[in-house]
């Protein structure tokens, strides 16, 4: 079965434990369960990772080339700093959807720019963890379209 890769950047392992006013009270395990359910409903498996290390996220993106049907990524703070993650995504051939739990545009000015958005096929911000579900659905739709009619 084709697989959607879901990547999460630094500090998202703390989801549900701190800052519920910004990121809600659900945990990263809840996000993973949501992605698994949404992917299955679209006929996909999902593979879910979180890392606090930039190189690890880059290595997962490299490994997705030719193996993953699409990528959903919340690069967290690397969104605003990482040309390296943008370069890795530019070398990936499939659909990419960027997701942010909070509405970054209502927050500090330094969160308003995303390097990753220059590559993303869609960007979902401010929908809470529900945004991951939308992102998985969109990647599945784009992946189906790329594969064409059966
Ligand atoms: O809104 C988002 O999803 C962000 O990607 C979250 C990042 C932030 O740097 C981006 O600007 C927007 C931060 C993730 C940190 O997650 C935490 C979760 C709970 C407690 C502390 C941090």
PDB file of C-alpha atoms and ligand atoms in Angstrom:
ATOM      1  CA  UNK A   1       0.000   0.000   0.000  1.00  0.00           C
ATOM      2  CA  UNK A   2       1.365   3.512  -0.804  1.00  0.00           C
ATOM      3  CA  UNK A   3       2.572   5.425   2.236  1.00  0.00           C
ATOM      4  CA  UNK A   4       2.333   9.074   3.326  1.00  0.00           C
ATOM      5  CA  UNK A   5       5.237  10.334   5.420  1.00  0.00           C
ATOM      6  CA  UNK A   6       4.329  12.689   8.298  1.00  0.00           C
ATOM      7  CA  UNK A   7       7.264  14.653   9.751  1.00  0.00           C
ATOM      8  CA  UNK A   8       7.356  16.805  12.877  1.00  0.00           C
ATOM      9  CA  UNK A   9      10.108  19.194  13.918  1.00  0.00           C
ATOM     10  CA  UNK A  10      11.607  20.300  17.220  1.00  0.00           C
ATOM     11  CA  UNK A  11       9.672  20.452  20.486  1.00  0.00           C
ATOM     12  CA  UNK A  12       6.513  18.921  19.020  1.00  0.00           C
ATOM     13  CA  UNK A  13       7.185  15.926  21.296  1.00  0.00           C
ATOM     14  CA  UNK A  14       5.936  18.276  24.071  1.00  0.00           C
ATOM     15  CA  UNK A  15       2.499  18.650  22.478  1.00  0.00           C
ATOM     16  CA  UNK A  16      -0.244  18.427  25.101  1.00  0.00           C
ATOM     17  CA  UNK A  17       2.215  18.929  27.961  1.00  0.00           C
ATOM     18  CA  UNK A  18       2.938  22.680  27.656  1.00  0.00           C
ATOM     19  CA  UNK A  19       1.378  25.787  26.059  1.00  0.00           C
ATOM     20  CA  UNK A  20      -2.156  24.397  25.554  1.00  0.00           C
ATOM     21  CA  UNK A  21      -3.376  27.951  24.760  1.00  0.00           C
ATOM     22  CA  UNK A  22      -1.227  27.810  21.592  1.00  0.00           C
ATOM     23  CA  UNK A  23      -1.164  24.145  20.623  1.00  0.00           C
ATOM     24  CA  UNK A  24      -4.136  22.521  22.403  1.00  0.00           C
ATOM     25  CA  UNK A  25      -4.183  19.663  24.866  1.00  0.00           C
ATOM     26  CA  UNK A  26      -3.843  16.720  22.512  1.00  0.00           C
ATOM     27  CA  UNK A  27      -0.555  14.862  22.320  1.00  0.00           C
ATOM     28  CA  UNK A  28       1.661  13.883  19.394  1.00  0.00           C
ATOM     29  CA  UNK A  29       0.348  10.319  19.843  1.00  0.00           C
ATOM     30  CA  UNK A  30      -3.147  11.719  19.196  1.00  0.00           C
ATOM     31  CA  UNK A  31      -1.832  13.427  16.038  1.00  0.00           C
ATOM     32  CA  UNK A  32      -0.290  10.149  14.878  1.00  0.00           C
ATOM     33  CA  UNK A  33      -3.583   8.294  15.445  1.00  0.00           C
ATOM     34  CA  UNK A  34      -5.449  10.976  13.463  1.00  0.00           C
ATOM     35  CA  UNK A  35      -2.988  10.724  10.547  1.00  0.00           C
ATOM     36  CA  UNK A  36      -3.172   6.913  10.524  1.00  0.00           C
ATOM     37  CA  UNK A  37      -6.982   7.046  10.443  1.00  0.00           C
ATOM     38  CA  UNK A  38      -7.162   9.728   7.712  1.00  0.00           C
ATOM     39  CA  UNK A  39      -4.541   7.994   5.561  1.00  0.00           C
ATOM     40  CA  UNK A  40      -6.339   4.626   5.849  1.00  0.00           C
ATOM     41  CA  UNK A  41      -9.626   6.263   4.807  1.00  0.00           C
ATOM     42  CA  UNK A  42      -7.860   7.456   1.629  1.00  0.00           C
ATOM     43  CA  UNK A  43      -6.274   4.064   0.930  1.00  0.00           C
ATOM     44  CA  UNK A  44      -2.795   4.920   2.247  1.00  0.00           C
ATOM     45  CA  UNK A  45      -0.556   3.829   5.084  1.00  0.00           C
ATOM     46  CA  UNK A  46       1.251   6.519   7.059  1.00  0.00           C
ATOM     47  CA  UNK A  47       4.676   6.694   8.620  1.00  0.00           C
ATOM     48  CA  UNK A  48       5.093   9.193  11.451  1.00  0.00           C
ATOM     49  CA  UNK A  49       8.292  10.741  12.842  1.00  0.00           C
ATOM     50  CA  UNK A  50       9.330  13.569  15.161  1.00  0.00           C
ATOM     51  CA  UNK A  51      12.836  14.867  15.719  1.00  0.00           C
ATOM     52  CA  UNK A  52      14.566  17.727  17.472  1.00  0.00           C
ATOM     53  CA  UNK A  53      17.504  17.344  15.023  1.00  0.00           C
ATOM     54  CA  UNK A  54      17.481  19.037  11.632  1.00  0.00           C
ATOM     55  CA  UNK A  55      19.663  16.379   9.961  1.00  0.00           C
ATOM     56  CA  UNK A  56      17.285  13.614  10.969  1.00  0.00           C
ATOM     57  CA  UNK A  57      14.353  15.361   9.268  1.00  0.00           C
ATOM     58  CA  UNK A  58      16.541  15.857   6.170  1.00  0.00           C
ATOM     59  CA  UNK A  59      17.531  12.170   6.142  1.00  0.00           C
ATOM     60  CA  UNK A  60      13.860  11.108   6.307  1.00  0.00           C
ATOM     61  CA  UNK A  61      13.043  13.444   3.386  1.00  0.00           C
ATOM     62  CA  UNK A  62      15.908  11.954   1.347  1.00  0.00           C
ATOM     63  CA  UNK A  63      14.709   8.422   2.114  1.00  0.00           C
ATOM     64  CA  UNK A  64      11.207   9.413   0.904  1.00  0.00           C
ATOM     65  CA  UNK A  65      12.479   9.851  -2.665  1.00  0.00           C
ATOM     66  CA  UNK A  66      10.965   7.073  -4.761  1.00  0.00           C
ATOM     67  CA  UNK A  67       9.421   5.380  -1.712  1.00  0.00           C
ATOM     68  CA  UNK A  68       6.746   7.687  -0.213  1.00  0.00           C
ATOM     69  CA  UNK A  69       3.556   8.809  -1.978  1.00  0.00           C
ATOM     70  CA  UNK A  70       3.703  12.254  -0.339  1.00  0.00           C
ATOM     71  CA  UNK A  71       4.930  14.231   2.644  1.00  0.00           C
ATOM     72  CA  UNK A  72       3.064  16.138   5.361  1.00  0.00           C
ATOM     73  CA  UNK A  73       5.501  18.259   7.341  1.00  0.00           C
ATOM     74  CA  UNK A  74       5.294  20.499  10.382  1.00  0.00           C
ATOM     75  CA  UNK A  75       8.897  21.703  10.511  1.00  0.00           C
ATOM     76  CA  UNK A  76       8.119  23.655  13.743  1.00  0.00           C
ATOM     77  CA  UNK A  77      10.815  26.312  14.387  1.00  0.00           C
ATOM     78  CA  UNK A  78      12.894  25.032  11.420  1.00  0.00           C
ATOM     79  CA  UNK A  79      10.102  26.452   9.232  1.00  0.00           C
ATOM     80  CA  UNK A  80      11.532  29.915   9.816  1.00  0.00           C
ATOM     81  CA  UNK A  81      15.237  29.087   9.612  1.00  0.00           C
ATOM     82  CA  UNK A  82      15.997  26.072   7.452  1.00  0.00           C
ATOM     83  CA  UNK A  83      17.154  26.436   3.857  1.00  0.00           C
ATOM     84  CA  UNK A  84      18.492  22.873   4.283  1.00  0.00           C
ATOM     85  CA  UNK A  85      15.005  21.416   4.780  1.00  0.00           C
ATOM     86  CA  UNK A  86      13.764  23.444   1.783  1.00  0.00           C
ATOM     87  CA  UNK A  87      16.623  22.049  -0.349  1.00  0.00           C
ATOM     88  CA  UNK A  88      15.820  18.481   0.744  1.00  0.00           C
ATOM     89  CA  UNK A  89      12.131  18.949  -0.112  1.00  0.00           C
ATOM     90  CA  UNK A  90      13.086  20.423  -3.495  1.00  0.00           C
ATOM     91  CA  UNK A  91      14.865  17.130  -4.255  1.00  0.00           C
ATOM     92  CA  UNK A  92      11.679  15.144  -3.452  1.00  0.00           C
ATOM     93  CA  UNK A  93       9.376  14.519  -6.420  1.00  0.00           C
ATOM     94  CA  UNK A  94       5.971  13.967  -4.745  1.00  0.00           C
ATOM     95  CA  UNK A  95       3.330  16.203  -3.142  1.00  0.00           C
ATOM     96  CA  UNK A  96       4.263  18.155  -0.003  1.00  0.00           C
ATOM     97  CA  UNK A  97       1.834  19.819   2.408  1.00  0.00           C
ATOM     98  CA  UNK A  98       3.097  22.081   5.205  1.00  0.00           C
ATOM     99  CA  UNK A  99       1.026  22.253   8.372  1.00  0.00           C
ATOM    100  CA  UNK A 100       1.115  24.473  11.463  1.00  0.00           C
ATOM    101  CA  UNK A 101      -1.101  23.915  14.471  1.00  0.00           C
ATOM    102  CA  UNK A 102      -1.219  27.598  15.429  1.00  0.00           C
ATOM    103  CA  UNK A 103      -1.995  30.528  13.139  1.00  0.00           C
ATOM    104  CA  UNK A 104       1.589  31.706  12.672  1.00  0.00           C
ATOM    105  CA  UNK A 105       0.311  34.913  11.018  1.00  0.00           C
ATOM    106  CA  UNK A 106      -1.346  36.034  14.276  1.00  0.00           C
ATOM    107  CA  UNK A 107       1.946  35.556  16.118  1.00  0.00           C
ATOM    108  CA  UNK A 108       5.406  37.186  16.177  1.00  0.00           C
ATOM    109  CA  UNK A 109       6.702  38.625  12.880  1.00  0.00           C
ATOM    110  CA  UNK A 110       9.560  36.082  12.763  1.00  0.00           C
ATOM    111  CA  UNK A 111       6.952  33.307  12.371  1.00  0.00           C
ATOM    112  CA  UNK A 112       5.379  34.944   9.301  1.00  0.00           C
ATOM    113  CA  UNK A 113       8.041  33.713   6.893  1.00  0.00           C
ATOM    114  CA  UNK A 114       8.416  30.050   5.972  1.00  0.00           C
ATOM    115  CA  UNK A 115      11.261  28.705   3.825  1.00  0.00           C
ATOM    116  CA  UNK A 116       9.280  25.493   3.315  1.00  0.00           C
ATOM    117  CA  UNK A 117       6.274  27.304   1.783  1.00  0.00           C
ATOM    118  CA  UNK A 118       8.366  27.964  -1.352  1.00  0.00           C
ATOM    119  CA  UNK A 119       8.137  24.202  -2.034  1.00  0.00           C
ATOM    120  CA  UNK A 120       4.844  23.205  -0.407  1.00  0.00           C
ATOM    121  CA  UNK A 121       1.871  22.412  -2.647  1.00  0.00           C
ATOM    122  CA  UNK A 122      -0.428  23.606   0.156  1.00  0.00           C
ATOM    123  CA  UNK A 123      -0.033  25.241   3.555  1.00  0.00           C
ATOM    124  CA  UNK A 124      -2.517  24.724   6.409  1.00  0.00           C
ATOM    125  CA  UNK A 125      -2.202  27.015   9.436  1.00  0.00           C
ATOM    126  CA  UNK A 126      -4.269  27.637  12.546  1.00  0.00           C
ATOM    127  CA  UNK A 127      -6.617  24.648  12.307  1.00  0.00           C
ATOM    128  CA  UNK A 128      -5.171  22.964  15.388  1.00  0.00           C
ATOM    129  CA  UNK A 129      -4.237  19.314  15.073  1.00  0.00           C
ATOM    130  CA  UNK A 130      -7.209  18.918  12.721  1.00  0.00           C
ATOM    131  CA  UNK A 131      -4.905  20.565  10.155  1.00  0.00           C
ATOM    132  CA  UNK A 132      -2.887  17.346   9.980  1.00  0.00           C
ATOM    133  CA  UNK A 133      -6.033  15.509   8.882  1.00  0.00           C
ATOM    134  CA  UNK A 134      -6.644  18.102   6.139  1.00  0.00           C
ATOM    135  CA  UNK A 135      -3.003  17.840   5.098  1.00  0.00           C
ATOM    136  CA  UNK A 136      -3.119  14.030   4.826  1.00  0.00           C
ATOM    137  CA  UNK A 137      -6.323  14.266   2.745  1.00  0.00           C
ATOM    138  CA  UNK A 138      -4.735  16.830   0.419  1.00  0.00           C
ATOM    139  CA  UNK A 139      -1.535  14.812  -0.042  1.00  0.00           C
ATOM    140  CA  UNK A 140      -3.607  11.699  -0.757  1.00  0.00           C
ATOM    141  CA  UNK A 141      -5.652  13.619  -3.343  1.00  0.00           C
ATOM    142  CA  UNK A 142      -2.514  14.967  -5.049  1.00  0.00           C
ATOM    143  CA  UNK A 143      -0.811  11.557  -4.957  1.00  0.00           C
ATOM    144  CA  UNK A 144      -3.869   9.945  -6.584  1.00  0.00           C
ATOM    145  CA  UNK A 145      -3.888  12.652  -9.265  1.00  0.00           C
ATOM    146  CA  UNK A 146      -0.171  12.101  -9.988  1.00  0.00           C
ATOM    147  CA  UNK A 147      -0.697   8.366 -10.403  1.00  0.00           C
ATOM    148  CA  UNK A 148      -3.613   9.002 -12.812  1.00  0.00           C
ATOM    149  CA  UNK A 149      -6.631   6.776 -13.528  1.00  0.00           C
ATOM    150  CA  UNK A 150      -6.231   3.038 -12.790  1.00  0.00           C
TER     151      UNK A 150
HETATM  152  O1  LIG B   1       2.061  26.132  14.994  1.00  0.00           O
HETATM  153  C1  LIG B   1       2.895  25.272  14.715  1.00  0.00           C
HETATM  154  O2  LIG B   1       2.599  24.116  14.432  1.00  0.00           O
HETATM  155  C2  LIG B   1       4.386  25.621  14.772  1.00  0.00           C
HETATM  156  O3  LIG B   1       5.041  24.927  13.717  1.00  0.00           O
HETATM  157  C3  LIG B   1       4.880  25.139  16.131  1.00  0.00           C
HETATM  158  C4  LIG B   1       6.340  25.489  16.395  1.00  0.00           C
HETATM  159  C5  LIG B   1       6.594  26.984  16.158  1.00  0.00           C
HETATM  160  O4  LIG B   1       7.977  27.255  16.287  1.00  0.00           O
HETATM  161  C6  LIG B   1       6.121  27.415  14.772  1.00  0.00           C
HETATM  162  O5  LIG B   1       6.343  28.799  14.643  1.00  0.00           O
HETATM  163  C7  LIG B   1       4.646  27.111  14.588  1.00  0.00           C
HETATM  164  C8  LIG B   1       6.704  25.163  17.848  1.00  0.00           C
HETATM  165  C9  LIG B   1       6.490  23.733  18.220  1.00  0.00           C
HETATM  166  C10 LIG B   1       6.680  23.620  19.689  1.00  0.00           C
HETATM  167  O6  LIG B   1       5.699  22.744  20.190  1.00  0.00           O
HETATM  168  C11 LIG B   1       5.452  22.782  21.513  1.00  0.00           C
HETATM  169  C12 LIG B   1       4.352  22.093  21.942  1.00  0.00           C
HETATM  170  C13 LIG B   1       4.009  22.105  23.253  1.00  0.00           C
HETATM  171  C14 LIG B   1       4.796  22.787  24.168  1.00  0.00           C
HETATM  172  C15 LIG B   1       5.911  23.463  23.751  1.00  0.00           C
HETATM  173  C16 LIG B   1       6.244  23.456  22.410  1.00  0.00           C
END
